[in-house]
PDB file of C-alpha atoms in Angstrom:
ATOM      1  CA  UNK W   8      85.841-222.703 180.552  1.00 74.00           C
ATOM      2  CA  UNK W   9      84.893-226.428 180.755  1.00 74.00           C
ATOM      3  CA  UNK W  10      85.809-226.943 183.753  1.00 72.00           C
ATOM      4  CA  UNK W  11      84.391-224.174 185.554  1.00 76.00           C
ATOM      5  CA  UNK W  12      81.292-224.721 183.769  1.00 81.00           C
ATOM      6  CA  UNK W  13      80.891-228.416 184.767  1.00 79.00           C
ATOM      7  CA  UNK W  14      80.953-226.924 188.824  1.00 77.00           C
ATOM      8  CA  UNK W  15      77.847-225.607 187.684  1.00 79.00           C
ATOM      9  CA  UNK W  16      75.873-228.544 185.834  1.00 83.00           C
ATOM     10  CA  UNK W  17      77.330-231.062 188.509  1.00 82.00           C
ATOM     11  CA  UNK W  18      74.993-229.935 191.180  1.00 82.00           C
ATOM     12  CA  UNK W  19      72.870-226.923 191.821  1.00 85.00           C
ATOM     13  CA  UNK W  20      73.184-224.894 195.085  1.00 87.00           C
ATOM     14  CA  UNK W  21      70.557-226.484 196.472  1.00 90.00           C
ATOM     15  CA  UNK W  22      72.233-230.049 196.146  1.00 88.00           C
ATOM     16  CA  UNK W  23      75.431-228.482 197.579  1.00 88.00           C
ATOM     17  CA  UNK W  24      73.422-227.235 200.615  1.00 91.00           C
ATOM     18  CA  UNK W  25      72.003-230.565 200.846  1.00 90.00           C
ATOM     19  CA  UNK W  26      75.191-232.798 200.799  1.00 89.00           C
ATOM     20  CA  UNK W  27      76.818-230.512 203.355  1.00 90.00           C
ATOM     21  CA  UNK W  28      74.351-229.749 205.418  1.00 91.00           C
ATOM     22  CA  UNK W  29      73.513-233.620 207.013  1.00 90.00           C
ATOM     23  CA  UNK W  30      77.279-233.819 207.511  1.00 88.00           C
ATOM     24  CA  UNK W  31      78.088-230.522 209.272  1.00 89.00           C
ATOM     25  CA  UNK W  32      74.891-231.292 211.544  1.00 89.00           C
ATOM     26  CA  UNK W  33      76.181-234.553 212.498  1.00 87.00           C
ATOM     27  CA  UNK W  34      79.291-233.103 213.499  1.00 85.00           C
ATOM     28  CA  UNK W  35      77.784-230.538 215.433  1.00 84.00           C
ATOM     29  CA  UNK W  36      75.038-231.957 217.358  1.00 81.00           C
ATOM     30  CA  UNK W  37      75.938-235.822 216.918  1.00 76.00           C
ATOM     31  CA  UNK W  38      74.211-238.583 213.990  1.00 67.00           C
ATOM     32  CA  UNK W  39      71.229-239.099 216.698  1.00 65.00           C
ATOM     33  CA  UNK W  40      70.174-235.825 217.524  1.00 67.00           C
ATOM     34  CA  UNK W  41      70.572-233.840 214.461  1.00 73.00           C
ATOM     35  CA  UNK W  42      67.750-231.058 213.759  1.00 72.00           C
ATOM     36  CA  UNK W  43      67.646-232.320 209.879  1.00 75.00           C
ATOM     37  CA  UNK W  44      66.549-236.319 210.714  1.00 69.00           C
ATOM     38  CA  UNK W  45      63.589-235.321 211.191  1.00 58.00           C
ATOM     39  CA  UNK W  46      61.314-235.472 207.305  1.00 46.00           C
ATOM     40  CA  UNK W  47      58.300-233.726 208.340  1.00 39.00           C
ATOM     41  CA  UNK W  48      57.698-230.348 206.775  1.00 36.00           C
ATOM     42  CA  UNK W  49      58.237-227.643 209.653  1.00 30.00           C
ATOM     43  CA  UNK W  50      55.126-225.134 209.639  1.00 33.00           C
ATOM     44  CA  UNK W  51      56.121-222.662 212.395  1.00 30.00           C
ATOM     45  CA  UNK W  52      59.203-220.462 213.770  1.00 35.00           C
ATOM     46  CA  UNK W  53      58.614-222.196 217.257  1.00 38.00           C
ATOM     47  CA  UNK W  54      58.854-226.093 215.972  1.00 40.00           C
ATOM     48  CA  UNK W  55      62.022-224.972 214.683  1.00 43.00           C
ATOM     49  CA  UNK W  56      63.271-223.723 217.772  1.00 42.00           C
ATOM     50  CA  UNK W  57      61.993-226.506 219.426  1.00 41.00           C
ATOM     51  CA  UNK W  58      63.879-229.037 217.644  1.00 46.00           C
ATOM     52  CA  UNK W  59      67.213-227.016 217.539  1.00 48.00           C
ATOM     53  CA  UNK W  60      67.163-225.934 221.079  1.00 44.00           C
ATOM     54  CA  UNK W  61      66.520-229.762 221.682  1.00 46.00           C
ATOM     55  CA  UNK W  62      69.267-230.726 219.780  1.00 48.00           C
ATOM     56  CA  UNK W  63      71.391-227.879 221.617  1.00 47.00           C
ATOM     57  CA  UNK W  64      70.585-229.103 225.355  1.00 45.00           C
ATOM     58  CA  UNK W  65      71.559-232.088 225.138  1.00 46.00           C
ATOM     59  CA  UNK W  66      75.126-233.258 226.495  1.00 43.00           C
ATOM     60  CA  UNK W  67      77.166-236.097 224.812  1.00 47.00           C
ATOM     61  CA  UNK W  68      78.594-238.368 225.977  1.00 47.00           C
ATOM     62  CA  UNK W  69      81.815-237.315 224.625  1.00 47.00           C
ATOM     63  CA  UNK W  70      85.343-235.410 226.209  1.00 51.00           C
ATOM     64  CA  UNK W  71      84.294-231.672 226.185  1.00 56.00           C
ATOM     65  CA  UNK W  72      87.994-231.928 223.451  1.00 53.00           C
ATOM     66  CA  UNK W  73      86.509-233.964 221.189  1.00 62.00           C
ATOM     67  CA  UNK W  74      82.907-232.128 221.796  1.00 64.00           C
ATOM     68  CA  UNK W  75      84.551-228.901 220.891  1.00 74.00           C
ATOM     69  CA  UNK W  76      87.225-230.432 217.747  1.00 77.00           C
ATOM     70  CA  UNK W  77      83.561-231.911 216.290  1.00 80.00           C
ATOM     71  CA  UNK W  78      81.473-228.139 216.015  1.00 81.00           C
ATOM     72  CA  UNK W  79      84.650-226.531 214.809  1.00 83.00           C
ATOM     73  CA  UNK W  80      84.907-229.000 212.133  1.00 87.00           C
ATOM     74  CA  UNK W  81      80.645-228.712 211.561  1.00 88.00           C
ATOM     75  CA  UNK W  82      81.738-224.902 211.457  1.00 88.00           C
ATOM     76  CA  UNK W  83      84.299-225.299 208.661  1.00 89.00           C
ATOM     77  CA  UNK W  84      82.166-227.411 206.550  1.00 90.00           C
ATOM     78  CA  UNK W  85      79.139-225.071 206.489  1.00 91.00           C
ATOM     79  CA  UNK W  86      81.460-221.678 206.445  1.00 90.00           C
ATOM     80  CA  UNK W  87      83.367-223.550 203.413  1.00 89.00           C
ATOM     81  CA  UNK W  88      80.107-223.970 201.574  1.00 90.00           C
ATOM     82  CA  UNK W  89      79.176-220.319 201.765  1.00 89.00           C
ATOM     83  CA  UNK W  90      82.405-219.539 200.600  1.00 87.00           C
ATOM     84  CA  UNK W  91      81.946-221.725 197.543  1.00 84.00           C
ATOM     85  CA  UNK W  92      78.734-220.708 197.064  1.00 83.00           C
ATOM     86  CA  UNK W  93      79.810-217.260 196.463  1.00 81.00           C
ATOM     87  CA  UNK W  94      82.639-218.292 194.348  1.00 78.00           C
ATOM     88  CA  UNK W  95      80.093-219.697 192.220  1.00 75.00           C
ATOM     89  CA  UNK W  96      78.128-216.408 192.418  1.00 74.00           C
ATOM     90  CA  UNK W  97      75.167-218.136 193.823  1.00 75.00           C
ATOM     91  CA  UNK W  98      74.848-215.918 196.833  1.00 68.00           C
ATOM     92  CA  UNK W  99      76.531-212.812 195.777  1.00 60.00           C
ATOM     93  CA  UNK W 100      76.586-209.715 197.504  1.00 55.00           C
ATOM     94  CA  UNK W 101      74.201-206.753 197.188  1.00 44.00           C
ATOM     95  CA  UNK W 102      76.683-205.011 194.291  1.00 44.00           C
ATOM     96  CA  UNK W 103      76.027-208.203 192.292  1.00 52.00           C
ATOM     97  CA  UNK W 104      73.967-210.618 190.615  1.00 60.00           C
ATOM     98  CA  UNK W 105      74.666-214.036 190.510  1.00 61.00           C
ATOM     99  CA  UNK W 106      75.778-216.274 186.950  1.00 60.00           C
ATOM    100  CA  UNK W 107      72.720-217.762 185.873  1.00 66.00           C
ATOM    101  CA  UNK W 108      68.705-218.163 185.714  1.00 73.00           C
ATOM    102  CA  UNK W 109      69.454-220.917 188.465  1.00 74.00           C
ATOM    103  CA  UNK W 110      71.493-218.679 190.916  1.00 75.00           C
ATOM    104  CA  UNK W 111      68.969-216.169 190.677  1.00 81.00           C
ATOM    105  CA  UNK W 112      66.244-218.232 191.457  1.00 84.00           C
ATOM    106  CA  UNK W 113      68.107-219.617 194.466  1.00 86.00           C
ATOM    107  CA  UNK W 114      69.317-216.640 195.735  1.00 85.00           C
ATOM    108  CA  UNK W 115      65.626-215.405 195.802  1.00 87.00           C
ATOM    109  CA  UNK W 116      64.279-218.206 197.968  1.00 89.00           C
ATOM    110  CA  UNK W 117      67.225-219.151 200.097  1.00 91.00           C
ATOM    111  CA  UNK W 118      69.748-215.947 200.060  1.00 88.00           C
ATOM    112  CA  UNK W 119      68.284-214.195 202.906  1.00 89.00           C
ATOM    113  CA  UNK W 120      68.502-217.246 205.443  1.00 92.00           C
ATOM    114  CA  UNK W 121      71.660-218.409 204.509  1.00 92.00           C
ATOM    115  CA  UNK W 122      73.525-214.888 204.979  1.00 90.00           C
ATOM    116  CA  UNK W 123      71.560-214.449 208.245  1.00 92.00           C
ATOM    117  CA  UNK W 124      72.796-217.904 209.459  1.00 92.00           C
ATOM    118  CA  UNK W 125      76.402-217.135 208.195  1.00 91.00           C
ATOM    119  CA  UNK W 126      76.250-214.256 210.402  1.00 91.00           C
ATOM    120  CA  UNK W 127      75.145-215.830 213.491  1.00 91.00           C
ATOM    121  CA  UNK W 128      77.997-218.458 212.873  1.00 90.00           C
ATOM    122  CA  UNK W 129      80.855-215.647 212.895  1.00 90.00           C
ATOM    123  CA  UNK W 130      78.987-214.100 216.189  1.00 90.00           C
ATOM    124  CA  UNK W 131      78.887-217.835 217.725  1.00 88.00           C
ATOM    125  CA  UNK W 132      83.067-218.037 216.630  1.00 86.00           C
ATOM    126  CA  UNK W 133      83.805-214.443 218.151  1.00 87.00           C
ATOM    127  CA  UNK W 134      81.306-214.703 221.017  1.00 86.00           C
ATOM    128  CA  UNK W 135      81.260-218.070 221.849  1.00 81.00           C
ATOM    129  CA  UNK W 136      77.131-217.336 222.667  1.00 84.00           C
ATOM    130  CA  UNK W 137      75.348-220.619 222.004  1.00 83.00           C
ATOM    131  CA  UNK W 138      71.900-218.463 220.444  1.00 86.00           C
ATOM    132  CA  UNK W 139      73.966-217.516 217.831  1.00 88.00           C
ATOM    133  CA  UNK W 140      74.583-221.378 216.962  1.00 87.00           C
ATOM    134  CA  UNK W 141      71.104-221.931 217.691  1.00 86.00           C
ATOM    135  CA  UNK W 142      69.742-218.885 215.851  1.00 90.00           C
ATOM    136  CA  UNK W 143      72.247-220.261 213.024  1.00 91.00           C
ATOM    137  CA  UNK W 144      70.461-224.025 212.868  1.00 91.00           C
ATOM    138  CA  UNK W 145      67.502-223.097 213.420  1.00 91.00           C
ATOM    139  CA  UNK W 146      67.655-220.683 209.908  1.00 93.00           C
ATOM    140  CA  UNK W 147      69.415-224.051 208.320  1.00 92.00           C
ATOM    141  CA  UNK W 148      67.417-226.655 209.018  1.00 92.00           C
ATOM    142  CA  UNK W 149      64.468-224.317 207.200  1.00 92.00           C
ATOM    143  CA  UNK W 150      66.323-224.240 204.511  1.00 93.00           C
ATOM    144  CA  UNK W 151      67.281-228.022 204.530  1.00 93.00           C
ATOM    145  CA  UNK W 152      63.889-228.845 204.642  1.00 92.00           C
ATOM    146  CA  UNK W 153      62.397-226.775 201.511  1.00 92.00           C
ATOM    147  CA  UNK W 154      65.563-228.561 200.215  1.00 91.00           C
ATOM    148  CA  UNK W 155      64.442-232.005 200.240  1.00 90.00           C
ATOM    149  CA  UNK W 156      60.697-230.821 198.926  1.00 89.00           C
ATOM    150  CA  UNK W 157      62.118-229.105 195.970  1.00 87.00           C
ATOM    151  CA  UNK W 158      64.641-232.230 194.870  1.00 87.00           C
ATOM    152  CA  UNK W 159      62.401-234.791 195.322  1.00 86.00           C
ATOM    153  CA  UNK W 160      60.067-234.139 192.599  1.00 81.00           C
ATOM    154  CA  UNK W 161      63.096-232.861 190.232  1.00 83.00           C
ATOM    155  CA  UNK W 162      64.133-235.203 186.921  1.00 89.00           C
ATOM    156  CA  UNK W 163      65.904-233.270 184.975  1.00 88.00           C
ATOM    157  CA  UNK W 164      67.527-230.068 184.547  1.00 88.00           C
ATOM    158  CA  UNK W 165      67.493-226.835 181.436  1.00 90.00           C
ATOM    159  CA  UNK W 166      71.030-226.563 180.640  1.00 89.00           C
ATOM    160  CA  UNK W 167      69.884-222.891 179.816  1.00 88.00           C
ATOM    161  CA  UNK W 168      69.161-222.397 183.717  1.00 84.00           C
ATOM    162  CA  UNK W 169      72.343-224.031 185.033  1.00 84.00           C
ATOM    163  CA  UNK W 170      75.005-223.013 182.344  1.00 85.00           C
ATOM    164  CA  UNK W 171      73.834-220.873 179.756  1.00 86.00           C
ATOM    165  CA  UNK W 172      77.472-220.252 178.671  1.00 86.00           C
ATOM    166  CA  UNK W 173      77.962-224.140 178.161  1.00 88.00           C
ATOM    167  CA  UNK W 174      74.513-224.252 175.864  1.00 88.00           C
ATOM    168  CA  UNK W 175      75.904-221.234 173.557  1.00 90.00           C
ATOM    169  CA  UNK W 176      79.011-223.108 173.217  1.00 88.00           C
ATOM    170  CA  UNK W 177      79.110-224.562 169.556  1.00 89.00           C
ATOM    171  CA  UNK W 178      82.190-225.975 167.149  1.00 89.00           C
ATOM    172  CA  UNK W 179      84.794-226.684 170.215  1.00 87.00           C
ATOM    173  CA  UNK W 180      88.073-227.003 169.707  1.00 86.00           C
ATOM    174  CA  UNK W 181      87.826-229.425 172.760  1.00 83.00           C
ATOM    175  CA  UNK W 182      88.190-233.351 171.832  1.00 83.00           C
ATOM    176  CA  UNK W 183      84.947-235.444 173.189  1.00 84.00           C
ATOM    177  CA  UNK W 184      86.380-237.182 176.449  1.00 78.00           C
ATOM    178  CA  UNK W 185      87.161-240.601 175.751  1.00 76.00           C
ATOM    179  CA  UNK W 186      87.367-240.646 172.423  1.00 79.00           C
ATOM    180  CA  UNK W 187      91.671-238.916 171.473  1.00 76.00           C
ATOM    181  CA  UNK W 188      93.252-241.821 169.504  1.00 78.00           C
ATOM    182  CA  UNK W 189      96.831-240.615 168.638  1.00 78.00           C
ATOM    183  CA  UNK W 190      97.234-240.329 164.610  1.00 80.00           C
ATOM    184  CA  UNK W 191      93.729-240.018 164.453  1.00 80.00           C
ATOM    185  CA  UNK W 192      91.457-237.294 163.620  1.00 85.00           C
ATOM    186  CA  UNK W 193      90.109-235.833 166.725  1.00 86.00           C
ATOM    187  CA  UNK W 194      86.954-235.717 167.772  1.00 86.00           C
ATOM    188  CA  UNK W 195      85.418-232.537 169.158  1.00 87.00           C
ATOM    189  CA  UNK W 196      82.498-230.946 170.674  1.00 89.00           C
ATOM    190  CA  UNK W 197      80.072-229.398 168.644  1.00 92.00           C
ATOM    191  CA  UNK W 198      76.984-228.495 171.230  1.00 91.00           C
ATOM    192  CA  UNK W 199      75.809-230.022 174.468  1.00 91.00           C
ATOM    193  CA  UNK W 200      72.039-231.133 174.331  1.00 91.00           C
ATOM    194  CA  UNK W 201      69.951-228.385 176.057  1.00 92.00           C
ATOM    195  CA  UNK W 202      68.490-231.165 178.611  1.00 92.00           C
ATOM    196  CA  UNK W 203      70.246-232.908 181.533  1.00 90.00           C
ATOM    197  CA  UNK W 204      68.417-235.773 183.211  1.00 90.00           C
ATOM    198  CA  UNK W 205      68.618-236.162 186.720  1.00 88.00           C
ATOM    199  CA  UNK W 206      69.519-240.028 188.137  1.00 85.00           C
ATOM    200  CA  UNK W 207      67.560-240.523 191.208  1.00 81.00           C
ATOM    201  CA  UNK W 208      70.439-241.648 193.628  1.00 77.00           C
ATOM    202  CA  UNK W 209      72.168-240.377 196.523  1.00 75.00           C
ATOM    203  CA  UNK W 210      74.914-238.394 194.565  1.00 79.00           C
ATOM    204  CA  UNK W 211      71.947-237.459 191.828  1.00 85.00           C
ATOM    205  CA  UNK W 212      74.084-237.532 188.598  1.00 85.00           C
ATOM    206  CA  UNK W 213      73.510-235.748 185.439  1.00 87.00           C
ATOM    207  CA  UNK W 214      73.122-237.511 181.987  1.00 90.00           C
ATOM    208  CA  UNK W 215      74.933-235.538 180.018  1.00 88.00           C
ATOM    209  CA  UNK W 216      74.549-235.864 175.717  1.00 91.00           C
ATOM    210  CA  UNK W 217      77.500-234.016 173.874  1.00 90.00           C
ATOM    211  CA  UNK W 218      77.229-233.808 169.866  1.00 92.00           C
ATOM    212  CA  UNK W 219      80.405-234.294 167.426  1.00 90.00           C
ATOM    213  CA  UNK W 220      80.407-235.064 163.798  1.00 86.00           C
ATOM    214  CA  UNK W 221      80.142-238.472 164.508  1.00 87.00           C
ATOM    215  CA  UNK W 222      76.666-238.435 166.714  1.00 89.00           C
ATOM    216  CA  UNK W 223      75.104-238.002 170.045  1.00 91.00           C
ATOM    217  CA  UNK W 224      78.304-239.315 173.088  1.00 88.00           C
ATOM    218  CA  UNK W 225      76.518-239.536 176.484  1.00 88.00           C
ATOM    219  CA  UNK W 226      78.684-239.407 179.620  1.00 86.00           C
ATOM    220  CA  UNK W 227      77.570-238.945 183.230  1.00 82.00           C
ATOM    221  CA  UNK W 228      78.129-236.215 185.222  1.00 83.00           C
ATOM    222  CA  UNK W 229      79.006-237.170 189.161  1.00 79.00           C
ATOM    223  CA  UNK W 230      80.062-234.554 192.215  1.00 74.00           C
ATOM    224  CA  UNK W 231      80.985-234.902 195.356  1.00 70.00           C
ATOM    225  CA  UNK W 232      84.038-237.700 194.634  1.00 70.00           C
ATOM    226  CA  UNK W 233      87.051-237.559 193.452  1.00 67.00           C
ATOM    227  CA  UNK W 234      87.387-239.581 189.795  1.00 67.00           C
ATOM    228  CA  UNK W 235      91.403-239.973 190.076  1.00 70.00           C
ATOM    229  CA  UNK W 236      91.326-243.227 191.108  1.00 72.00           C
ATOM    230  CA  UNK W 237      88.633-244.215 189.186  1.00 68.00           C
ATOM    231  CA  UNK W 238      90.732-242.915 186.066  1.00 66.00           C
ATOM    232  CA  UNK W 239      93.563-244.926 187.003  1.00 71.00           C
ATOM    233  CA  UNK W 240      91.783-248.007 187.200  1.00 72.00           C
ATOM    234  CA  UNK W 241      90.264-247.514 183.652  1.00 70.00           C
ATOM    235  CA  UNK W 242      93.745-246.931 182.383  1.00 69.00           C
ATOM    236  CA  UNK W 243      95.398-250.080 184.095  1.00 78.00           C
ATOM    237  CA  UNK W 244      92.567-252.191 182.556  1.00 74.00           C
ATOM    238  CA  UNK W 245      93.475-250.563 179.403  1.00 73.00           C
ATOM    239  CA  UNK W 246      96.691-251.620 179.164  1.00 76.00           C
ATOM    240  CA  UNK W 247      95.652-254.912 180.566  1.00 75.00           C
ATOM    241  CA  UNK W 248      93.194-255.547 177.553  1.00 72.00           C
ATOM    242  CA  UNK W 249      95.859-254.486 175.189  1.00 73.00           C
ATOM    243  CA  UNK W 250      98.906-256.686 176.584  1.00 73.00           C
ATOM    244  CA  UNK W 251      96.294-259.820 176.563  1.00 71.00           C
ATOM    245  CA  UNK W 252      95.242-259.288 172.742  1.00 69.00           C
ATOM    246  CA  UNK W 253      98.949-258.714 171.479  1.00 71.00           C
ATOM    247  CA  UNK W 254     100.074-262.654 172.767  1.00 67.00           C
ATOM    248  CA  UNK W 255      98.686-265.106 170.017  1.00 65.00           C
ATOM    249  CA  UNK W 256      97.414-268.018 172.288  1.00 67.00           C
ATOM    250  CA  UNK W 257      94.805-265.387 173.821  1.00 60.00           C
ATOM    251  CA  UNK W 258      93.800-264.716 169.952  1.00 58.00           C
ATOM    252  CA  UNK W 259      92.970-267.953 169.128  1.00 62.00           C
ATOM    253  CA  UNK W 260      90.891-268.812 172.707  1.00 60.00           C
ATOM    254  CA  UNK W 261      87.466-269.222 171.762  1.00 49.00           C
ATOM    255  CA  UNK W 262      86.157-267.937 174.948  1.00 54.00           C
ATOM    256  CA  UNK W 263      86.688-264.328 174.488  1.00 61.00           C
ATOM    257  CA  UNK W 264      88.901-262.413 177.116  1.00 60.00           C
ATOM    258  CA  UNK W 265      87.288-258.823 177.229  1.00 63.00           C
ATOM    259  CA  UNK W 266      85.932-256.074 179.556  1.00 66.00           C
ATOM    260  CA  UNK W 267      84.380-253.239 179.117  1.00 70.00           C
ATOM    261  CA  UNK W 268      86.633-249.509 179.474  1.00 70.00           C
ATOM    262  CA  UNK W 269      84.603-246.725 180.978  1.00 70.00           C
ATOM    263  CA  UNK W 270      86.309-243.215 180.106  1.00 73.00           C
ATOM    264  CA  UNK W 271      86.766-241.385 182.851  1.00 72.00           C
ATOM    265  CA  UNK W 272      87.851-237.654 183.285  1.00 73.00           C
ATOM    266  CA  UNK W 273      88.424-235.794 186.275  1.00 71.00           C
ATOM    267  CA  UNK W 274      87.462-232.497 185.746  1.00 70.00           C
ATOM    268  CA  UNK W 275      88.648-231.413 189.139  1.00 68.00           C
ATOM    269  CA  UNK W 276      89.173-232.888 192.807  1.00 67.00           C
ATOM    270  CA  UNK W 277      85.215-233.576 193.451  1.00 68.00           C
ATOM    271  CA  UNK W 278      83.500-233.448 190.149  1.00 72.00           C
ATOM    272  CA  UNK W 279      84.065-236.289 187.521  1.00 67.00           C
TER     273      UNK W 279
END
């Protein structure tokens, strides 16, 4: 349940659109002439299709190979990402309602664009018709651009709206990450605070406050990289701080030889 649950608080569907969306344009039309570098808030259907069918005329300076490998890859990124975003049951289907007050509210303003432009990508994969991919940007780069307006005035988040499930979740059996000390008495989770606060930076993590019998543990909440390293590293420096303060002539230094250990948890392959 935890895990699925952190897919959810990690990043909202509009910060997944907004992550893949920069790198499936660059694929597709090239860093320099990407639809989405533009900031400026489009006010018309034509200044989008001005832009995209820009974009779309011009010819790189690329072998037609490599041309064509770089859309099908810009194609797999943004058909992955409606894929997960149904998964997620933030753009479900017409027999179903999505998971939360979040995916509701998303689906509202963004649903009908995003299936539209998923369409026109299958008719540009069967077809090969380049209106399709045009009709397809076009719709995105909208939606990219209400994007950026909505995040950049957001600070924090209502658990109740991302993860309602994880709010209602009280008396764990689940140990508090970082703190499992073998022949101890474990730790667990007794309720998540009902606020997550938004870090302005390119990855936007979540401050996240879980509550045990012994207080308030914050951790932070980070998608879009994968934390196995990262764990490894912590657990090497670990060991490292442990070997040092077993030998006696590191004891009785006065300068004092520690460091700081971050826990670290993956939770899965891009959310940590």
């Amino acid at each position: 349940m935890l895990v699925t649950e952190m897919a959810y608080v990690s990043a909202t569907p509009e910060e997944l659109w907004h992550e893949a969306l920069p790198r499936a344009s660059k694929k597709f039309f090239g860093a320099d002439e990407s639809p989405l570098n533009k900031h400026e808030v489009y006010e018309t259907p034509t200044s989008h299709t001005t832009r995209v069918s820009s974009a779309l005329g011009k010819e790189k300076a690329l072998p037609r190979k490599t041309m064509r490998d770089n859309q099908r890859e810009s194609l797999e990124i943004l058909l992955q990402r409606h894929d997960k975003m149904e998964n997620l049951g933030y753009l479900a289907d017409s027999l179903s309602e999505p998971k939360s007050l979040r995916g509701i509210a998303f689906q509202h303003a963004y649903g009908r664009e995003l299936r539209r432009a998923k369409m026109e990508l299958h008719d540009y994969l069967s077809s090969g018709r380049i209106g399709s991919a045009h009709a397809a940007w076009e719709l995105y780069t909208a939606v990219y651009h209400r994007i950026c307006k909505k995040l950049a005035g957001q600070r924090f988040l209502r658990l109740a709206q991302v993860s309602p499930r994880l709010l209602n979740s009280t008396n764990l059996s689940l140990s508090v990450p970082g703190t499992y000390r073998p022949s101890h008495p474990i730790t667990t989770i007794t309720s998540f605070d009902s606020i997550l606060d938004v870090i302005s930076s390119q990855q936007r993590p979540r401050k996240m406050r879980m509550y045990s019998s012994l207080g308030v543990h914050t951790f932070l909440v980070k998608p879009h990289e994968d934390f196995r390293q990262d764990e490894r590293v912590m657990q090497c420096l670990s060991l490292i701080h442990t070997l040092l303060h077993r030998d006696k002539n590191v004891l009785n230094r006065s300068d004092d030889l520690r460091h700081q250990v971050y826990p670290v948890l993956p939770i899965s392959d891009s959310i940590g």
